[in-house]
Each structure stands twice: as C-alpha cells, then as structure tokens.
Amino acid sequence: MATQVLKNKASWLGSLNISEYASTLAMEYGAEAADNTVLTDVYRSNAGGLLTFGFSADTYADYTDADLAIFSGVNTAVPLTFATGTGAADDIAFMINALQVSATPIAGTVGDMAGTNISGNAVGRLVKGTIEFNGSAATGGATAVSQIGAVSAEQSVYANLHVTASTGSTLNVVIQSYNGSSVVNRITFNQATGVSSQSLSLAGPITEEYWRVSYTMTGGSFTFAVAIGIV
C-alpha cells in the first residue's frame, strides 16, 4: 500500500499560487442520486444523476498579495489545479474550471494567525491530467513532449494556465500536439500581460498522442504553470 503525507503539494487557484497560503485544500467529486424506484422494488433504487464538484481552502490571510485575488474572485470562474506532487513536469494533477462562490475575508481569535476561507463549485468538469510546465521563464521555449494520449471524437483536451507573477510585457502560451516530426497548434491562450489565468478546451478527434507547451514572452520574465488533461 502506498500512502502520502500531505506536504509540498503545488496548487493554483486562478492567478494565485494557493499552495503558498493554504493550510487545507479539499475537493469533493460525486454524483447526484436520481430516484428510479418502481412498484416491483422492495428497496429504494437510484440511478446516477448529474456529476457534482465542490472545493474549499483554508488559507492564512495575506492582505498585501493574496487578498485582492481572493476577494475579486468571488462569483468568477477561475481555473483550479491541484498537483499530487511538487508540481514538477508530468506530476498527476486534478484540474477544473471552478466557480469561486464565497470568501471569508478574515477569521480567527486573538493571538491566532488571521485566516480566510474560499469555497466554490464547478463551471466545467473535473479532469485528471498532468503538469506540463511550472516555473519562471524570461525567454521563449517549449517543454519536452509528453505522451498524454490521443483524443477520441467523444473526448476533449483541457488545459489550465495560471500566471502568478510577471515582470514582463506579454506572454503567449500554446498547447501543441506532436506527430513525431512536426507540431500542430491546438489550444492558444489569450495573451497575458500580467498575472492572469485561463481554462480552455478543444473537442476531438485528435490522433496525435504526444503533447507539449510552447511559450514566448517579451519585456521580462513570467512565472506560470500549465496543466493538460483528456477526458
């Protein structure tokens, strides 16, 4: 049996590296039970209904850097990405476009660390993917290709971008598929001119199994993370 201690886990909520502030982060994924009991049943019967998702995070209050992102994110769709590891390339990650529905600006008692709470639910669907990039760059480049898989006609490829720090002017990030000899642009994020975030998807079919992230920037450096998944 493999177990884990919850430490050194990378997580992002919108343009915020939430792992630098949060002491707890929880995601709940399930399905509603739709009653389909009929007269011949002797037990209550249910069918799986709509899928549900919720998240919550307890964070330490930071009114200099984090508070604006948390406060302005209420009633806003923001990408949420939780890595099961340190956030290194190819780490498994759970990703979704989430709706931040509440934020407690301050909580605690005298003498304690001031805290906040953030919670929300889904705009899109929960996807199990991988971290493809997580770091800072001052010049353009591309990640190594990863074998994430082909996209069937019933599937889509999903990508989350979190830009958490910037000293530059513009950042362009593109998700590309690779066929062994050339790359094809599949998802192009809107150009970032500062801290920002986006969640995008593209419907299949796409036959290529290999993927990478390409990026260019001007005017300085950007710190950002990108996750990709197929479902």
Coordinates of N, CA and C in Angstrom, one line a residue:
M1 N 0.9 -1.2 0.0 CA 0.0 0.0 0.0 C 0.9 1.2 0.0
A2 N 0.6 2.2 -0.9 CA 1.3 3.4 -1.0 C 0.5 4.5 -0.3
T3 N 1.1 5.2 0.6 CA 0.5 6.3 1.3 C 1.3 7.6 1.1
Q4 N 0.7 8.7 1.4 CA 1.3 10.0 1.2 C 1.1 10.9 2.5
V5 N 2.1 11.7 2.8 CA 1.9 12.8 3.7 C 1.6 14.0 2.9
L6 N 0.6 14.8 3.3 CA 0.2 16.0 2.6 C 1.2 17.1 2.9
K7 N 2.2 17.2 2.1 CA 3.2 18.3 2.2 C 3.8 18.5 0.8
N8 N 4.3 19.8 0.6 CA 5.0 20.2 -0.6 C 4.1 19.8 -1.8
K9 N 2.8 20.2 -1.8 CA 1.9 19.9 -2.9 C 1.6 21.3 -3.6
A10 N 1.8 21.3 -4.9 CA 1.6 22.5 -5.6 C 0.1 22.7 -6.0
S11 N -0.5 23.8 -5.8 CA -1.9 24.1 -6.2 C -2.0 25.5 -6.6
W12 N -3.0 25.7 -7.6 CA -3.2 27.1 -8.1 C -4.7 27.3 -8.2
L13 N -5.1 28.5 -7.8 CA -6.5 29.0 -8.0 C -6.4 30.3 -8.7
G14 N -6.8 30.3 -10.0 CA -6.7 31.5 -10.8 C -5.3 31.9 -10.9
S15 N -5.0 33.2 -10.6 CA -3.6 33.7 -10.7 C -2.9 33.6 -9.4
L16 N -3.4 32.8 -8.5 CA -2.8 32.7 -7.2 C -2.2 31.3 -7.0
N17 N -0.9 31.3 -6.6 CA -0.3 30.0 -6.2 C -0.8 29.7 -4.8
I18 N -2.0 29.1 -4.7 CA -2.7 28.9 -3.4 C -1.9 28.1 -2.4
S19 N -1.0 27.2 -2.9 CA -0.2 26.4 -2.0 C 0.7 27.2 -1.1
E20 N 1.0 28.4 -1.5 CA 1.8 29.3 -0.7 C 1.1 29.9 0.5
Y21 N -0.3 29.8 0.5 CA -1.1 30.4 1.5 C -2.0 29.4 2.3
A22 N -2.4 28.3 1.6 CA -3.4 27.4 2.2 C -2.8 26.4 3.2
S23 N -3.5 26.2 4.2 CA -3.2 25.1 5.2 C -4.0 23.8 4.9
T24 N -5.2 24.0 4.3 CA -6.0 22.8 3.9 C -6.6 23.1 2.5
L25 N -6.8 22.1 1.7 CA -7.5 22.2 0.5 C -8.2 20.9 0.2
A26 N -9.5 21.0 0.0 CA -10.3 19.8 -0.2 C -11.1 19.9 -1.5
M27 N -11.2 18.8 -2.2 CA -12.1 18.7 -3.4 C -13.0 17.5 -3.2
E28 N -14.3 17.7 -3.6 CA -15.3 16.7 -3.5 C -15.9 16.4 -4.8
Y29 N -15.9 15.2 -5.3 CA -16.4 14.8 -6.6 C -17.4 13.7 -6.4
G30 N -18.6 13.8 -7.0 CA -19.6 12.8 -6.8 C -20.7 12.9 -7.9
A31 N -21.8 12.2 -7.6 CA -22.9 12.2 -8.5 C -24.2 12.3 -7.7
E32 N -25.2 13.0 -8.2 CA -26.5 13.0 -7.5 C -27.2 11.7 -7.7
A33 N -28.0 11.3 -6.7 CA -28.8 10.1 -6.8 C -30.2 10.4 -7.3
A34 N -30.5 9.9 -8.5 CA -31.9 10.1 -9.0 C -32.7 8.9 -8.7
D35 N -33.8 9.1 -8.0 CA -34.7 8.0 -7.6 C -35.4 7.4 -8.8
N36 N -35.2 6.1 -9.0 CA -35.9 5.4 -10.0 C -36.6 4.2 -9.5
T37 N -37.1 4.3 -8.3 CA -37.8 3.2 -7.6 C -39.2 2.9 -8.3
V38 N -39.5 1.7 -8.5 CA -40.8 1.3 -9.1 C -41.6 0.4 -8.2
L39 N -42.8 0.1 -8.6 CA -43.7 -0.6 -7.7 C -43.2 -2.0 -7.4
T40 N -42.4 -2.6 -8.3 CA -41.9 -4.0 -8.0 C -40.7 -4.0 -7.2
D41 N -40.1 -2.9 -6.8 CA -38.9 -2.9 -6.0 C -39.3 -3.1 -4.5
V42 N -38.4 -3.7 -3.8 CA -38.5 -3.9 -2.3 C -37.5 -3.0 -1.6
Y43 N -36.6 -2.4 -2.3 CA -35.6 -1.5 -1.7 C -35.6 -0.2 -2.6
R44 N -35.3 0.9 -2.0 CA -35.2 2.1 -2.7 C -34.1 2.0 -3.8
S45 N -34.4 2.4 -5.0 CA -33.4 2.3 -6.1 C -33.1 3.7 -6.6
N46 N -31.8 3.8 -7.1 CA -31.4 5.1 -7.6 C -30.5 4.9 -8.8
A47 N -30.5 5.8 -9.7 CA -29.6 5.9 -10.8 C -28.7 7.1 -10.6
G48 N -27.5 6.9 -11.2 CA -26.5 8.0 -11.1 C -27.0 9.2 -11.9
G49 N -27.1 10.4 -11.2 CA -27.5 11.6 -11.9 C -26.4 12.5 -12.3
L50 N -26.6 13.8 -12.1 CA -25.6 14.8 -12.6 C -24.4 14.7 -11.7
L51 N -23.2 14.8 -12.3 CA -22.0 14.9 -11.5 C -21.9 16.2 -10.7
T52 N -21.2 16.1 -9.6 CA -21.1 17.3 -8.7 C -19.6 17.5 -8.3
F53 N -19.3 18.7 -8.1 CA -17.9 19.0 -7.6 C -18.0 20.2 -6.7
G54 N -17.1 20.2 -5.7 CA -17.0 21.3 -4.7 C -15.6 21.4 -4.2
F55 N -15.2 22.5 -3.8 CA -13.8 22.7 -3.3 C -13.9 23.7 -2.1
S56 N -12.9 23.6 -1.2 CA -12.8 24.6 -0.2 C -11.3 24.7 0.2
A57 N -10.9 25.8 0.7 CA -9.5 26.0 1.1 C -9.5 27.0 2.3
D58 N -8.7 26.6 3.3 CA -8.4 27.5 4.4 C -7.0 28.0 4.2
T59 N -6.9 29.3 4.2 CA -5.6 30.0 3.9 C -5.3 31.0 5.0
Y60 N -4.0 31.3 5.2 CA -3.6 32.4 6.0 C -3.8 33.7 5.3
A61 N -4.3 34.7 6.0 CA -4.6 35.9 5.4 C -3.4 36.7 5.0
D62 N -3.4 37.2 3.8 CA -2.3 38.0 3.2 C -2.9 39.2 2.5
Y63 N -3.0 40.3 3.2 CA -3.7 41.4 2.6 C -2.9 42.3 1.6
T64 N -1.6 41.9 1.5 CA -0.7 42.6 0.6 C -0.8 41.9 -0.8
D65 N -0.6 40.6 -0.9 CA -0.5 39.9 -2.2 C -1.7 39.1 -2.6
A66 N -2.3 38.4 -1.6 CA -3.3 37.4 -2.0 C -4.7 37.9 -1.8
D67 N -5.0 38.9 -1.0 CA -6.4 39.2 -0.7 C -7.1 39.7 -1.9
L68 N -6.5 40.5 -2.7 CA -7.2 41.1 -3.9 C -7.7 40.0 -4.8
A69 N -6.8 39.0 -5.1 CA -7.1 37.9 -6.0 C -8.3 37.1 -5.4
I70 N -8.3 36.8 -4.1 CA -9.3 36.1 -3.4 C -10.6 36.8 -3.4
F71 N -10.6 38.1 -3.0 CA -11.8 38.9 -2.9 C -12.4 39.2 -4.3
S72 N -11.6 39.5 -5.3 CA -12.2 39.8 -6.6 C -12.6 38.5 -7.3
G73 N -12.2 37.3 -6.8 CA -12.6 36.1 -7.5 C -14.0 35.6 -7.2
V74 N -14.6 36.2 -6.2 CA -16.0 35.7 -5.8 C -16.9 35.9 -7.0
N75 N -17.8 34.9 -7.3 CA -18.7 34.9 -8.4 C -18.0 35.0 -9.7
T76 N -16.8 34.4 -9.8 CA -16.0 34.4 -11.0 C -15.5 33.0 -11.3
A77 N -15.5 32.6 -12.6 CA -15.0 31.3 -13.0 C -13.5 31.4 -13.1
V78 N -12.8 30.6 -12.3 CA -11.3 30.6 -12.3 C -10.8 29.2 -12.4
P79 N -9.7 28.9 -13.1 CA -9.1 27.6 -13.2 C -8.6 27.2 -11.8
L80 N -8.8 25.9 -11.4 CA -8.2 25.4 -10.2 C -7.5 24.1 -10.6
T81 N -6.2 24.1 -10.2 CA -5.3 22.9 -10.5 C -4.7 22.5 -9.2
F82 N -4.8 21.2 -8.9 CA -4.2 20.6 -7.7 C -3.2 19.5 -8.1
A83 N -1.9 19.7 -7.9 CA -0.9 18.7 -8.2 C -0.8 17.7 -7.1
T84 N -0.7 16.4 -7.4 CA -0.5 15.4 -6.3 C 1.0 15.3 -5.9
G85 N 1.9 16.1 -6.6 CA 3.3 16.1 -6.2 C 3.7 17.6 -6.0
T86 N 5.0 17.8 -6.3 CA 5.6 19.1 -6.0 C 5.3 20.1 -7.2
G87 N 4.6 19.6 -8.2 CA 4.3 20.5 -9.4 C 5.4 20.3 -10.5
A88 N 6.2 19.3 -10.4 CA 7.2 19.0 -11.4 C 6.5 18.5 -12.7
A89 N 7.1 18.6 -13.8 CA 6.6 18.1 -15.1 C 6.2 16.7 -15.0
D90 N 5.0 16.4 -15.5 CA 4.4 15.0 -15.5 C 3.8 14.6 -14.2
D91 N 3.8 15.5 -13.2 CA 3.1 15.2 -12.0 C 1.6 15.0 -12.3
I92 N 0.9 14.1 -11.7 CA -0.5 14.0 -11.8 C -1.2 15.2 -11.2
A93 N -2.2 15.7 -11.9 CA -2.9 16.9 -11.4 C -4.4 16.8 -11.6
F94 N -5.2 17.3 -10.7 CA -6.7 17.4 -10.9 C -7.0 18.8 -11.3
M95 N -7.7 19.0 -12.4 CA -7.9 20.4 -12.9 C -9.4 20.6 -13.3
I96 N -9.8 21.8 -13.1 CA -11.2 22.1 -13.4 C -11.3 23.6 -13.5
N97 N -12.4 24.1 -14.3 CA -12.7 25.5 -14.3 C -13.8 25.7 -13.2
A98 N -13.4 26.3 -12.1 CA -14.2 26.4 -10.9 C -14.9 27.7 -10.7
L99 N -16.0 27.7 -10.0 CA -16.7 29.0 -9.7 C -16.5 29.2 -8.2
Q100 N -15.7 30.3 -7.9 CA -15.5 30.7 -6.6 C -16.7 31.4 -6.1
V101 N -17.5 30.8 -5.1 CA -18.8 31.4 -4.7 C -18.7 32.1 -3.4
S102 N -17.7 31.8 -2.6 CA -17.6 32.5 -1.3 C -16.2 32.7 -0.8
A103 N -16.0 33.8 -0.1 CA -14.7 34.0 0.6 C -14.9 34.7 1.9
T104 N -14.3 34.1 2.9 CA -14.4 34.7 4.3 C -13.1 35.6 4.4
P105 N -13.3 36.9 4.4 CA -12.1 37.8 4.4 C -11.2 37.6 5.6
I106 N -11.8 37.3 6.8 CA -10.9 37.2 7.9 C -11.6 36.3 8.9
A107 N -10.8 35.4 9.6 CA -11.4 34.5 10.6 C -10.3 34.2 11.6
G108 N -10.6 34.0 12.9 CA -9.6 33.7 13.9 C -10.0 34.3 15.2
T109 N -9.2 34.0 16.2 CA -9.3 34.6 17.5 C -8.0 35.3 17.9
V110 N -8.1 36.1 18.9 CA -7.0 37.0 19.2 C -5.8 36.1 19.6
G111 N -4.6 36.4 19.0 CA -3.4 35.7 19.2 C -3.2 34.6 18.2
D112 N -4.2 34.3 17.4 CA -4.0 33.3 16.3 C -3.6 34.0 15.0
M113 N -3.1 33.1 14.1 CA -2.9 33.6 12.7 C -4.2 34.0 12.1
A114 N -4.3 35.1 11.4 CA -5.5 35.5 10.7 C -5.7 34.6 9.5
G115 N -7.0 34.1 9.3 CA -7.2 33.2 8.3 C -8.3 33.6 7.3
T116 N -8.4 33.0 6.2 CA -9.5 33.2 5.3 C -10.0 31.8 4.8
N117 N -11.2 31.8 4.3 CA -11.7 30.5 3.7 C -12.3 30.8 2.3
I118 N -12.0 30.0 1.4 CA -12.5 30.1 0.0 C -13.2 28.8 -0.4
S119 N -14.4 28.9 -1.0 CA -15.1 27.7 -1.4 C -15.8 28.0 -2.8
G120 N -16.1 26.9 -3.4 CA -16.8 27.0 -4.7 C -17.2 25.7 -5.3
N121 N -17.7 25.7 -6.5 CA -18.1 24.5 -7.2 C -17.7 24.6 -8.7
A122 N -18.3 23.8 -9.5 CA -17.8 23.6 -10.9 C -18.5 24.5 -11.9
V123 N -17.7 25.0 -12.9 CA -18.2 25.5 -14.1 C -18.1 24.5 -15.2
G124 N -16.9 23.9 -15.3 CA -16.7 22.8 -16.2 C -16.7 21.5 -15.6
R125 N -15.8 20.6 -16.0 CA -15.8 19.2 -15.5 C -14.4 18.9 -14.9
L126 N -14.4 18.1 -13.9 CA -13.1 17.7 -13.3 C -12.3 16.8 -14.2
V127 N -11.1 17.1 -14.4 CA -10.2 16.3 -15.3 C -8.9 15.9 -14.6
K128 N -8.6 14.6 -14.8 CA -7.3 14.2 -14.2 C -6.3 14.3 -15.3
G129 N -5.3 15.1 -15.1 CA -4.3 15.4 -16.2 C -2.9 15.4 -15.6
T130 N -2.0 16.1 -16.2 CA -0.6 16.2 -15.8 C -0.1 17.7 -15.8
I131 N 0.8 18.0 -15.0 CA 1.5 19.3 -15.0 C 2.5 19.2 -16.2
E132 N 2.4 20.2 -17.1 CA 3.4 20.2 -18.2 C 4.4 21.3 -18.0
F133 N 4.1 22.4 -17.3 CA 5.1 23.4 -17.1 C 4.8 24.1 -15.7
N134 N 5.8 24.4 -15.0 CA 5.7 25.1 -13.7 C 7.0 25.7 -13.4
G135 N 7.1 27.0 -13.6 CA 8.3 27.7 -13.3 C 8.3 29.1 -13.8
S136 N 9.5 29.7 -13.9 CA 9.7 31.1 -14.4 C 10.5 31.0 -15.7
A137 N 10.2 31.9 -16.6 CA 11.0 32.0 -17.9 C 11.1 33.4 -18.3
A138 N 12.2 33.8 -18.9 CA 12.5 35.1 -19.4 C 12.6 35.1 -20.9
T139 N 12.8 33.9 -21.5 CA 12.9 33.7 -22.9 C 12.0 32.6 -23.4
G140 N 11.6 32.6 -24.6 CA 10.7 31.6 -25.2 C 11.3 30.2 -25.2
G141 N 10.4 29.2 -25.3 CA 10.9 27.9 -25.3 C 9.7 26.9 -25.4
A142 N 10.0 25.6 -25.2 CA 9.0 24.6 -25.3 C 9.3 23.5 -24.3
T143 N 8.3 22.8 -23.8 CA 8.6 21.7 -22.9 C 8.9 20.5 -23.7
A144 N 9.4 19.5 -23.1 CA 9.6 18.2 -23.7 C 8.2 17.6 -24.0
V145 N 8.1 16.8 -25.0 CA 6.8 16.2 -25.3 C 6.5 15.1 -24.3
S146 N 5.2 15.0 -24.0 CA 4.6 14.0 -23.1 C 3.6 13.2 -23.8
Q147 N 3.6 11.9 -23.5 CA 2.6 11.0 -24.1 C 1.3 11.0 -23.2
I148 N 0.5 12.0 -23.5 CA -0.8 12.2 -22.8 C -1.9 11.3 -23.4
G149 N -1.8 11.1 -24.7 CA -2.8 10.3 -25.4 C -3.5 11.0 -26.5
A150 N -4.1 10.2 -27.4 CA -5.0 10.7 -28.4 C -6.3 11.1 -27.8
V151 N -7.1 12.0 -28.6 CA -8.4 12.5 -28.2 C -9.4 11.9 -29.1
S152 N -10.3 11.1 -28.6 CA -11.4 10.5 -29.4 C -12.4 11.5 -29.8
A153 N -13.3 11.1 -30.7 CA -14.4 12.0 -31.1 C -15.3 12.4 -30.0
E154 N -15.4 11.5 -28.9 CA -16.2 11.8 -27.8 C -15.5 12.5 -26.6
Q155 N -14.2 12.8 -26.8 CA -13.4 13.4 -25.8 C -13.0 14.8 -26.2
S156 N -12.4 15.5 -25.2 CA -11.8 16.8 -25.4 C -10.5 16.9 -24.6
V157 N -9.6 17.8 -25.1 CA -8.4 18.0 -24.3 C -8.6 19.4 -23.6
Y158 N -8.2 19.4 -22.3 CA -8.4 20.5 -21.4 C -7.1 21.0 -21.0
A159 N -7.0 22.4 -20.8 CA -5.7 23.0 -20.4 C -6.0 24.1 -19.5
N160 N -5.3 24.2 -18.4 CA -5.3 25.3 -17.4 C -4.0 26.1 -17.4
L161 N -4.1 27.4 -17.5 CA -2.9 28.3 -17.4 C -3.1 29.2 -16.2
H162 N -2.0 29.2 -15.4 CA -2.0 30.1 -14.2 C -0.7 30.9 -14.3
V163 N -0.9 32.2 -14.5 CA 0.2 33.2 -14.5 C 0.2 33.9 -13.1
T164 N 1.2 33.6 -12.3 CA 1.2 34.0 -10.9 C 2.1 35.2 -10.7
A165 N 3.1 35.5 -11.5 CA 4.0 36.6 -11.3 C 4.5 37.1 -12.7
S166 N 4.8 38.4 -12.8 CA 5.2 38.9 -14.1 C 6.0 40.2 -13.9
T167 N 7.2 40.2 -14.6 CA 7.9 41.5 -14.7 C 8.0 41.8 -16.2
G168 N 7.3 41.0 -17.1 CA 7.4 41.2 -18.5 C 6.2 42.0 -19.1
S169 N 6.2 42.1 -20.4 CA 5.1 42.8 -21.1 C 4.0 41.9 -21.6
T170 N 4.4 40.8 -22.3 CA 3.4 39.9 -22.9 C 3.9 38.4 -22.8
L171 N 3.0 37.5 -22.6 CA 3.2 36.1 -22.6 C 2.2 35.4 -23.5
N172 N 2.7 34.6 -24.4 CA 1.9 33.8 -25.3 C 2.2 32.3 -25.0
V173 N 1.1 31.5 -24.7 CA 1.2 30.1 -24.4 C 0.3 29.3 -25.3
V174 N 0.9 28.3 -25.9 CA 0.2 27.5 -26.9 C 0.3 26.0 -26.5
I175 N -0.7 25.2 -26.6 CA -0.7 23.8 -26.4 C -0.6 23.2 -27.8
Q176 N 0.4 22.3 -27.9 CA 0.7 21.7 -29.3 C 0.7 20.2 -29.2
S177 N 0.2 19.6 -30.2 CA 0.3 18.1 -30.4 C 1.5 17.8 -31.3
Y178 N 2.0 16.6 -31.2 CA 3.2 16.3 -31.9 C 3.1 14.9 -32.5
N179 N 3.3 14.8 -33.8 CA 3.1 13.6 -34.6 C 4.4 12.8 -34.9
G180 N 5.5 13.2 -34.3 CA 6.7 12.5 -34.5 C 7.7 13.3 -35.4
S181 N 7.2 14.2 -36.1 CA 8.0 15.0 -37.0 C 7.7 16.5 -36.9
S182 N 6.5 16.9 -36.6 CA 6.1 18.3 -36.5 C 5.1 18.5 -35.5
V183 N 4.9 19.8 -35.1 CA 3.9 20.1 -34.1 C 2.7 20.9 -34.7
V184 N 1.6 20.7 -34.1 CA 0.4 21.4 -34.5 C -0.2 22.2 -33.4
N185 N -0.5 23.5 -33.6 CA -1.1 24.3 -32.5 C -2.5 23.9 -32.3
R186 N -2.9 23.5 -31.0 CA -4.2 23.0 -30.7 C -5.0 24.0 -29.9
I187 N -4.4 24.5 -28.8 CA -5.1 25.5 -27.9 C -4.2 26.7 -27.7
T188 N -4.7 27.9 -28.1 CA -3.9 29.1 -27.9 C -4.6 30.0 -26.8
F189 N -3.9 30.2 -25.7 CA -4.4 31.0 -24.7 C -4.4 32.5 -25.1
N190 N -5.3 33.3 -24.5 CA -5.2 34.7 -24.8 C -3.9 35.2 -24.2
Q191 N -3.3 36.2 -24.9 CA -2.1 36.8 -24.5 C -2.2 37.4 -23.1
A192 N -1.2 37.0 -22.2 CA -1.2 37.5 -20.9 C -0.3 38.7 -20.8
T193 N -0.8 39.8 -20.1 CA 0.1 41.0 -20.0 C 0.4 41.2 -18.5
G194 N 0.1 40.3 -17.7 CA 0.3 40.4 -16.2 C -0.2 39.1 -15.6
V195 N -0.4 39.1 -14.3 CA -0.9 37.9 -13.6 C -2.4 37.7 -14.2
S196 N -2.7 36.4 -14.4 CA -4.0 36.1 -15.0 C -4.1 34.6 -15.0
S197 N -5.3 34.1 -15.5 CA -5.5 32.6 -15.6 C -6.5 32.4 -16.7
Q198 N -6.5 31.2 -17.3 CA -7.5 30.8 -18.3 C -7.6 29.3 -18.2
S199 N -8.8 28.8 -18.6 CA -9.1 27.4 -18.7 C -9.8 27.2 -20.1
L200 N -9.2 26.4 -20.9 CA -9.7 26.2 -22.3 C -9.8 24.7 -22.6
S201 N -10.5 24.4 -23.6 CA -10.7 23.0 -24.1 C -10.9 23.0 -25.6
L202 N -10.6 21.8 -26.2 CA -10.8 21.6 -27.6 C -11.3 20.2 -27.8
A203 N -12.4 20.1 -28.5 CA -13.0 18.8 -28.8 C -12.2 17.9 -29.8
G204 N -12.2 16.6 -29.6 CA -11.6 15.7 -30.5 C -12.4 15.5 -31.8
P205 N -11.9 14.7 -32.7 CA -10.8 13.8 -32.6 C -9.5 14.4 -32.9
I206 N -8.4 14.0 -32.2 CA -7.1 14.4 -32.4 C -6.2 13.1 -32.3
T207 N -5.6 12.7 -33.4 CA -4.9 11.4 -33.4 C -3.6 11.4 -32.7
E208 N -2.9 12.5 -32.6 CA -1.6 12.5 -32.0 C -1.7 12.2 -30.5
E209 N -0.7 11.4 -30.0 CA -0.7 11.1 -28.6 C 0.3 11.9 -27.8
Y210 N 1.2 12.7 -28.5 CA 2.2 13.4 -27.8 C 1.8 14.9 -27.8
W211 N 2.2 15.6 -26.6 CA 1.8 17.0 -26.4 C 2.9 17.7 -25.8
R212 N 2.9 19.0 -26.0 CA 3.9 19.9 -25.3 C 3.3 21.3 -25.2
V213 N 4.0 22.1 -24.4 CA 3.6 23.5 -24.2 C 4.7 24.4 -24.8
S214 N 4.3 25.3 -25.7 CA 5.2 26.3 -26.3 C 4.9 27.7 -25.8
Y215 N 5.9 28.5 -25.5 CA 5.7 29.8 -25.0 C 6.7 30.8 -25.5
T216 N 6.2 32.1 -25.6 CA 7.1 33.2 -26.0 C 6.7 34.4 -25.1
M217 N 7.7 35.2 -24.8 CA 7.4 36.4 -24.0 C 8.2 37.6 -24.4
T218 N 7.8 38.8 -24.0 CA 8.6 40.0 -24.3 C 8.7 40.8 -23.0
G219 N 9.8 41.5 -22.9 CA 9.9 42.6 -21.9 C 10.3 42.1 -20.5
G220 N 10.5 40.8 -20.3 CA 10.9 40.4 -18.9 C 10.4 38.9 -18.7
S221 N 10.3 38.6 -17.4 CA 10.0 37.2 -17.1 C 8.6 37.0 -16.6
F222 N 8.1 35.7 -16.7 CA 6.8 35.4 -16.2 C 6.9 34.1 -15.4
T223 N 6.2 34.0 -14.3 CA 6.1 32.7 -13.6 C 4.7 32.2 -13.9
F224 N 4.6 30.9 -14.4 CA 3.3 30.4 -14.7 C 3.4 28.8 -14.7
A225 N 2.2 28.3 -14.7 CA 2.0 26.8 -14.6 C 0.9 26.4 -15.7
V226 N 1.1 25.3 -16.3 CA 0.2 24.8 -17.3 C -0.1 23.3 -17.0
A227 N -1.3 22.9 -17.0 CA -1.7 21.5 -16.8 C -2.6 21.1 -18.0
I228 N -2.5 19.9 -18.5 CA -3.2 19.3 -19.6 C -3.8 18.0 -19.2
G229 N -5.1 17.8 -19.7 CA -5.7 16.5 -19.4 C -6.7 16.2 -20.5
I230 N -7.1 14.9 -20.7 CA -8.0 14.5 -21.7 C -9.1 13.7 -21.1
V231 N -10.3 14.0 -21.4 CA -11.5 13.2 -20.9 C -12.6 13.3 -21.8

